[in-house]
XYZ file of C-alpha atoms in Angstrom:
391
model
C 8.334 23.925 -12.284
C 7.334 27.006 -10.360
C 9.753 29.002 -8.219
C 7.764 28.069 -5.096
C 8.013 24.372 -5.934
C 11.753 24.587 -6.614
C 12.314 26.357 -3.296
C 10.202 23.729 -1.519
C 12.268 20.889 -2.943
C 15.467 22.482 -1.689
C 14.225 23.253 1.801
C 14.439 20.363 4.270
C 11.440 19.785 6.520
C 11.636 19.937 10.264
C 13.997 17.167 11.298
C 13.702 14.827 14.218
C 16.719 14.324 16.403
C 17.851 13.327 19.819
C 16.748 15.632 22.603
C 19.491 17.091 24.741
C 19.253 17.527 28.468
C 16.813 20.259 29.339
C 15.481 20.531 25.782
C 12.034 19.485 24.637
C 11.507 16.090 23.046
C 11.999 15.980 19.265
C 8.926 16.840 17.255
C 7.167 14.215 15.200
C 7.566 14.405 11.412
C 4.861 16.565 9.813
C 1.758 14.712 8.659
C 1.262 14.128 4.937
C -2.486 14.020 4.229
C -2.034 14.012 0.436
C -0.495 10.543 0.680
C -3.629 9.335 2.429
C -5.771 10.702 -0.389
C -3.560 9.136 -3.040
C -3.881 5.804 -1.288
C -7.620 5.864 -1.961
C -7.031 6.327 -5.682
C -4.751 3.284 -5.739
C -7.411 1.191 -3.975
C -9.987 2.401 -6.486
C -7.787 1.250 -9.379
C -7.632 -2.240 -7.890
C -11.411 -2.282 -7.440
C -11.886 -1.316 -11.091
C -9.470 -4.039 -12.171
C -11.481 -6.701 -10.379
C -14.765 -5.432 -11.780
C -13.187 -5.769 -15.211
C -11.912 -9.265 -14.424
C -15.369 -10.385 -13.282
C -16.788 -9.410 -16.672
C -19.728 -7.362 -15.453
C -19.665 -5.135 -18.531
C -20.075 -6.259 -22.116
C -19.772 -4.512 -25.462
C -18.651 -0.903 -25.484
C -18.951 -0.637 -21.702
C -16.642 -3.611 -21.271
C -14.057 -2.138 -23.614
C -14.198 1.188 -21.765
C -13.788 -0.463 -18.348
C -10.905 -2.557 -19.690
C -9.210 0.569 -21.067
C -9.642 2.473 -17.795
C -8.868 -0.295 -15.307
C -7.038 -3.050 -17.179
C -3.801 -1.793 -15.620
C -5.346 -1.449 -12.156
C -2.980 -4.026 -10.671
C -0.339 -1.295 -10.657
C -2.221 0.168 -7.706
C -0.539 -2.532 -5.618
C 2.868 -1.348 -6.832
C 1.866 2.135 -5.695
C 1.082 0.710 -2.243
C 4.534 -0.884 -2.057
C 6.356 2.342 -2.955
C 4.107 4.340 -0.621
C 4.736 1.927 2.233
C 8.496 2.365 1.957
C 8.121 6.142 1.879
C 5.752 6.397 4.828
C 7.617 3.999 7.089
C 10.881 5.849 6.497
C 9.184 9.206 6.979
C 7.646 8.220 10.295
C 10.549 6.074 11.566
C 11.803 6.760 15.056
C 15.627 6.870 15.090
C 15.952 5.204 18.506
C 13.094 2.789 17.995
C 13.587 -0.885 18.729
C 12.817 -3.403 16.003
C 10.395 -5.236 18.272
C 8.432 -2.027 18.943
C 8.276 -1.312 15.216
C 7.079 -4.826 14.411
C 4.472 -4.630 17.148
C 3.024 -1.492 15.592
C 2.954 -3.126 12.156
C 1.115 -6.172 13.495
C -1.415 -3.865 15.152
C -1.808 -1.980 11.869
C -2.587 -4.830 9.473
C -3.345 -8.021 11.382
C -6.788 -7.266 12.852
C -8.312 -6.482 9.434
C -6.431 -9.374 7.852
C -7.810 -11.860 10.379
C -11.331 -10.435 10.118
C -11.410 -10.735 6.318
C -9.724 -14.124 6.511
C -12.575 -15.356 8.703
C -15.130 -14.031 6.202
C -13.257 -15.705 3.340
C -13.264 -19.022 5.216
C -17.021 -18.842 5.767
C -17.547 -18.031 2.098
C -15.322 -20.896 0.978
C -17.444 -23.449 2.828
C -20.897 -21.968 2.257
C -20.977 -20.502 -1.255
C -20.868 -22.476 -4.469
C -17.955 -22.290 -6.900
C -15.599 -21.019 -4.192
C -12.231 -22.811 -3.800
C -11.780 -24.512 -0.444
C -8.296 -24.258 1.064
C -6.428 -27.058 2.752
C -5.404 -26.654 6.387
C -1.835 -25.868 5.312
C -3.001 -23.230 2.861
C -5.227 -21.576 5.454
C -2.407 -21.564 8.014
C 0.053 -20.095 5.508
C -2.463 -17.383 4.685
C -3.073 -16.596 8.357
C 0.679 -16.260 8.914
C 1.123 -14.212 5.725
C 3.517 -16.727 4.220
C 1.406 -17.908 1.289
C 2.942 -15.628 -1.354
C 6.295 -17.370 -0.948
C 4.788 -20.424 -2.671
C 3.259 -19.322 -5.964
C 0.497 -21.962 -6.213
C -0.948 -20.632 -2.934
C -0.745 -16.896 -3.582
C -4.503 -16.514 -4.271
C -5.624 -18.568 -1.271
C -8.821 -17.419 0.505
C -8.906 -13.596 0.296
C -6.798 -13.180 -2.863
C -5.690 -9.605 -2.190
C -3.895 -10.733 0.971
C -0.938 -11.813 -1.178
C 0.242 -8.207 -1.011
C 0.117 -8.320 2.803
C 2.528 -11.261 2.692
C 4.867 -9.014 0.710
C 4.370 -6.187 3.209
C 5.134 -8.546 6.099
C 8.477 -9.307 4.455
C 9.137 -5.593 3.971
C 8.375 -4.962 7.633
C 10.778 -7.706 8.673
C 13.545 -6.095 6.610
C 12.796 -2.462 7.409
C 14.844 -1.980 10.615
C 17.970 -3.068 8.727
C 17.055 -0.950 5.695
C 16.484 2.138 7.848
C 19.828 1.640 9.583
C 21.495 1.372 6.174
C 19.814 4.523 4.852
C 20.913 6.543 7.873
C 24.517 5.491 7.292
C 24.525 6.046 3.531
C 23.543 9.713 3.429
C 22.024 11.408 0.395
C 24.377 10.165 -2.337
C 24.465 6.628 -1.054
C 20.684 6.576 -0.717
C 20.290 7.820 -4.285
C 22.652 5.072 -5.455
C 20.547 2.515 -3.600
C 17.475 3.882 -5.360
C 19.208 3.439 -8.705
C 20.059 -0.154 -7.823
C 16.401 -0.747 -6.929
C 15.267 0.516 -10.337
C 17.866 -1.690 -12.020
C 16.648 -4.686 -10.020
C 13.065 -4.107 -11.196
C 14.240 -3.902 -14.813
C 16.223 -7.133 -14.534
C 13.379 -8.976 -12.796
C 10.868 -7.763 -15.377
C 13.076 -8.933 -18.246
C 13.677 -12.309 -16.613
C 9.985 -12.777 -15.826
C 8.912 -11.852 -19.350
C 11.378 -14.396 -20.748
C 10.246 -17.117 -18.319
C 13.551 -17.647 -16.592
C 11.713 -19.176 -13.644
C 9.012 -21.812 -13.452
C 6.568 -19.433 -11.763
C 5.928 -15.728 -12.214
C 7.699 -13.436 -9.740
C 4.701 -11.080 -9.636
C 3.595 -12.165 -6.163
C 7.006 -13.227 -4.812
C 7.781 -10.977 -1.819
C 11.522 -10.688 -2.462
C 10.868 -9.579 -6.048
C 8.664 -6.716 -4.838
C 11.200 -5.464 -2.286
C 12.904 -3.011 -4.730
C 9.662 -1.005 -5.003
C 9.532 -0.674 -1.222
C 13.219 0.298 -1.076
C 12.709 2.949 -3.744
C 9.941 4.531 -1.673
C 12.179 4.494 1.394
C 14.988 6.177 -0.556
C 12.629 8.925 -1.762
C 11.530 9.618 1.814
C 15.123 9.766 3.002
C 16.021 12.307 0.322
C 13.013 14.475 1.208
C 13.957 14.330 4.894
C 17.497 15.429 4.028
C 16.248 18.263 1.814
C 17.961 16.669 -1.198
C 14.925 15.689 -3.260
C 15.078 17.120 -6.789
C 12.025 15.621 -8.473
C 9.371 17.442 -10.513
C 6.285 19.033 -8.992
C 2.970 17.396 -8.274
C 1.308 18.088 -11.633
C 4.243 16.846 -13.739
C 4.667 13.756 -11.537
C 0.982 12.913 -11.831
C 1.198 13.261 -15.616
C 4.151 10.860 -15.735
C 2.288 8.364 -13.537
C -0.794 8.506 -15.776
C 1.300 8.064 -18.932
C 3.029 5.058 -17.410
C -0.315 3.601 -16.356
C -1.660 3.652 -19.912
C 1.568 2.154 -21.263
C 0.977 -1.045 -19.282
C -1.011 -2.824 -22.057
C 2.077 -2.518 -24.278
C 4.219 -4.821 -22.130
C 4.054 -8.460 -21.109
C 1.286 -8.954 -18.506
C 2.364 -9.465 -14.920
C 5.477 -8.142 -13.234
C 6.593 -6.208 -16.312
C 3.818 -3.659 -15.708
C 5.850 -2.429 -12.732
C 8.426 -0.976 -15.120
C 5.847 1.309 -16.737
C 4.604 2.965 -13.555
C 7.589 2.776 -11.204
C 9.149 6.095 -12.175
C 5.829 7.955 -12.073
C 4.905 6.561 -8.658
C 8.399 7.155 -7.244
C 8.113 10.817 -8.311
C 4.443 11.374 -7.453
C 4.656 10.266 -3.819
C 7.498 12.606 -2.731
C 6.002 15.407 -4.836
C 2.749 15.067 -2.880
C 4.728 15.025 0.364
C 6.591 18.209 -0.591
C 3.294 19.861 -1.507
C 1.973 19.121 1.984
C 5.150 20.260 3.695
C 5.169 23.641 1.987
C 1.471 24.307 1.534
C 1.466 23.897 -2.242
C -1.860 23.104 -3.932
C -2.955 19.449 -3.708
C -6.422 18.077 -4.340
C -5.394 14.870 -2.581
C -5.476 16.415 0.884
C -9.086 17.518 0.700
C -11.050 16.317 3.690
C -13.166 13.768 1.828
C -10.172 12.341 -0.021
C -8.285 11.935 3.234
C -11.281 10.241 4.858
C -11.583 7.805 1.966
C -7.852 7.203 2.210
C -8.261 6.245 5.849
C -10.792 3.621 4.767
C -8.684 2.427 1.838
C -6.946 -0.479 3.577
C -10.208 -1.955 4.822
C -11.788 -1.285 1.409
C -8.911 -3.027 -0.337
C -9.203 -6.047 1.936
C -12.982 -6.474 1.683
C -13.934 -5.460 -1.848
C -12.961 -8.675 -3.633
C -14.944 -10.732 -1.138
C -17.976 -8.595 -1.981
C -17.428 -9.125 -5.705
C -17.070 -12.865 -5.199
C -20.261 -13.017 -3.188
C -22.043 -11.044 -5.903
C -21.325 -13.793 -8.431
C -23.880 -15.888 -6.547
C -26.515 -13.385 -7.695
C -25.320 -12.179 -11.101
C -23.361 -15.206 -12.288
C -19.898 -15.410 -13.760
C -18.958 -12.904 -16.451
C -22.551 -11.844 -17.213
C -21.393 -9.079 -19.616
C -24.246 -6.727 -18.784
C -25.113 -3.691 -20.836
C -23.806 -0.326 -19.716
C -26.716 0.613 -17.436
C -27.096 -2.798 -15.787
C -23.336 -3.133 -15.355
C -23.118 0.318 -13.826
C -25.975 -0.465 -11.431
C -24.360 -3.728 -10.253
C -20.954 -2.083 -9.921
C -22.391 0.840 -7.949
C -24.145 -1.552 -5.584
C -20.978 -3.598 -5.047
C -18.982 -0.412 -4.490
C -21.489 0.889 -1.950
C -21.504 -2.403 -0.053
C -17.690 -2.539 -0.100
C -17.402 1.035 1.135
C -19.968 0.451 3.877
C -18.191 -2.690 5.053
C -14.841 -0.906 4.940
C -16.261 1.750 7.276
C -17.446 -0.973 9.648
C -14.048 -2.669 9.521
C -12.230 0.590 10.108
C -14.383 1.792 12.976
C -15.203 -1.597 14.490
C -11.996 -3.586 13.973
C -9.013 -1.630 12.671
C -9.010 1.346 15.035
C -10.135 -0.293 18.298
C -7.876 -3.313 17.768
C -4.894 -1.068 17.120
C -5.611 0.927 20.271
C -5.955 -2.276 22.259
C -2.745 -3.816 20.962
C -0.690 -0.643 21.383
C -1.898 0.523 24.752
C 0.705 0.643 27.471
C 0.537 -2.197 29.927
C 1.933 -0.190 32.829
C 1.747 3.551 33.462
C 5.077 5.340 33.387
C 6.509 6.294 36.781
C 7.945 9.476 35.281
C 5.295 11.174 33.166
C 6.538 12.925 30.040
C 6.337 16.695 30.643
C 5.812 17.277 26.925
C 2.104 17.328 25.965
C 0.967 14.319 23.948
C 0.847 15.094 20.255
C -2.219 14.544 18.137
C -2.220 11.288 16.181
C -1.100 11.791 12.579
C -3.228 10.849 9.574
C -3.054 7.247 8.417
C -0.548 7.767 5.610
C 1.894 9.477 7.963
C 1.966 6.539 10.356
C 1.413 3.619 7.960
């Protein structure tokens, strides 16, 4: 680790606090654009996983895609850890739970409902698409479907992770209050308990202690979210002691390629958890102290802003494509690459439309103030932070 990195890890960022009389309002936490860029890479891993699952490549191409993206489901674990980090980083100490929940609804619900509507149309118009019951559709709309394992892939399958996120959001005000009371040592202990919980759940799931897999069960994914929140708290307190960005990325990549060695499903979380829990705060520290980071390049950040919409729409595009290319066609390398490129381009284009036409305007509409304040804030309005810093 370089001297600059070590110094950065020991230097706390600008803290937010209560404003005293006659003092300016507390500054917002610094933005973390590298986390936005990393979010795109996680979405890309999930896209590659689904391309592999749809069997578009055969022969050597298929084996290469399987090697590169067979562990792509761990991208969702990255999202869970990242969500805990970002929400803790951007939390407002005097915020009300209802205000926090309102912002979360405005963040995810418009895109969720838009893709849910598309999935419903596809279910009743395309062949070979499962048709949900009214109860299944309602559970999906309310983001409750992952609590009942037989329904976790209802309609837009990737929305199971949103059901987990909804549970995290419900628990976050209490978690944030706990972290503020625990301090650095207590927070680190909570992080250790979270890692232990993942290990126990992975062992139990691999040995079939329960009737259904815990992979999609929201409560089972909570430790990943808590671990991200703990990492953010330690960075905010200036007590983070993790490795730098390059070493953390190497550990994450090693863990990713260890996934095929464990039992499929929840157990994969064990392989990547440490790497992700180190990579995310390392990227944050790099942003805070101006250390090199390819993840905060302008194009990476822009793709990261589109990543949520891309994540939500890409599997619908792949499903629709089966109407044209069939199921598991096992194309040669060139044909498979052409089909994959087309599906990627369509997914990216639709994600831009969702972001610009649904996600952003709906969030502005839902979060706008109903009544103007009688006492205008004398402090100039701050510029809105990048997506990852307000997730």
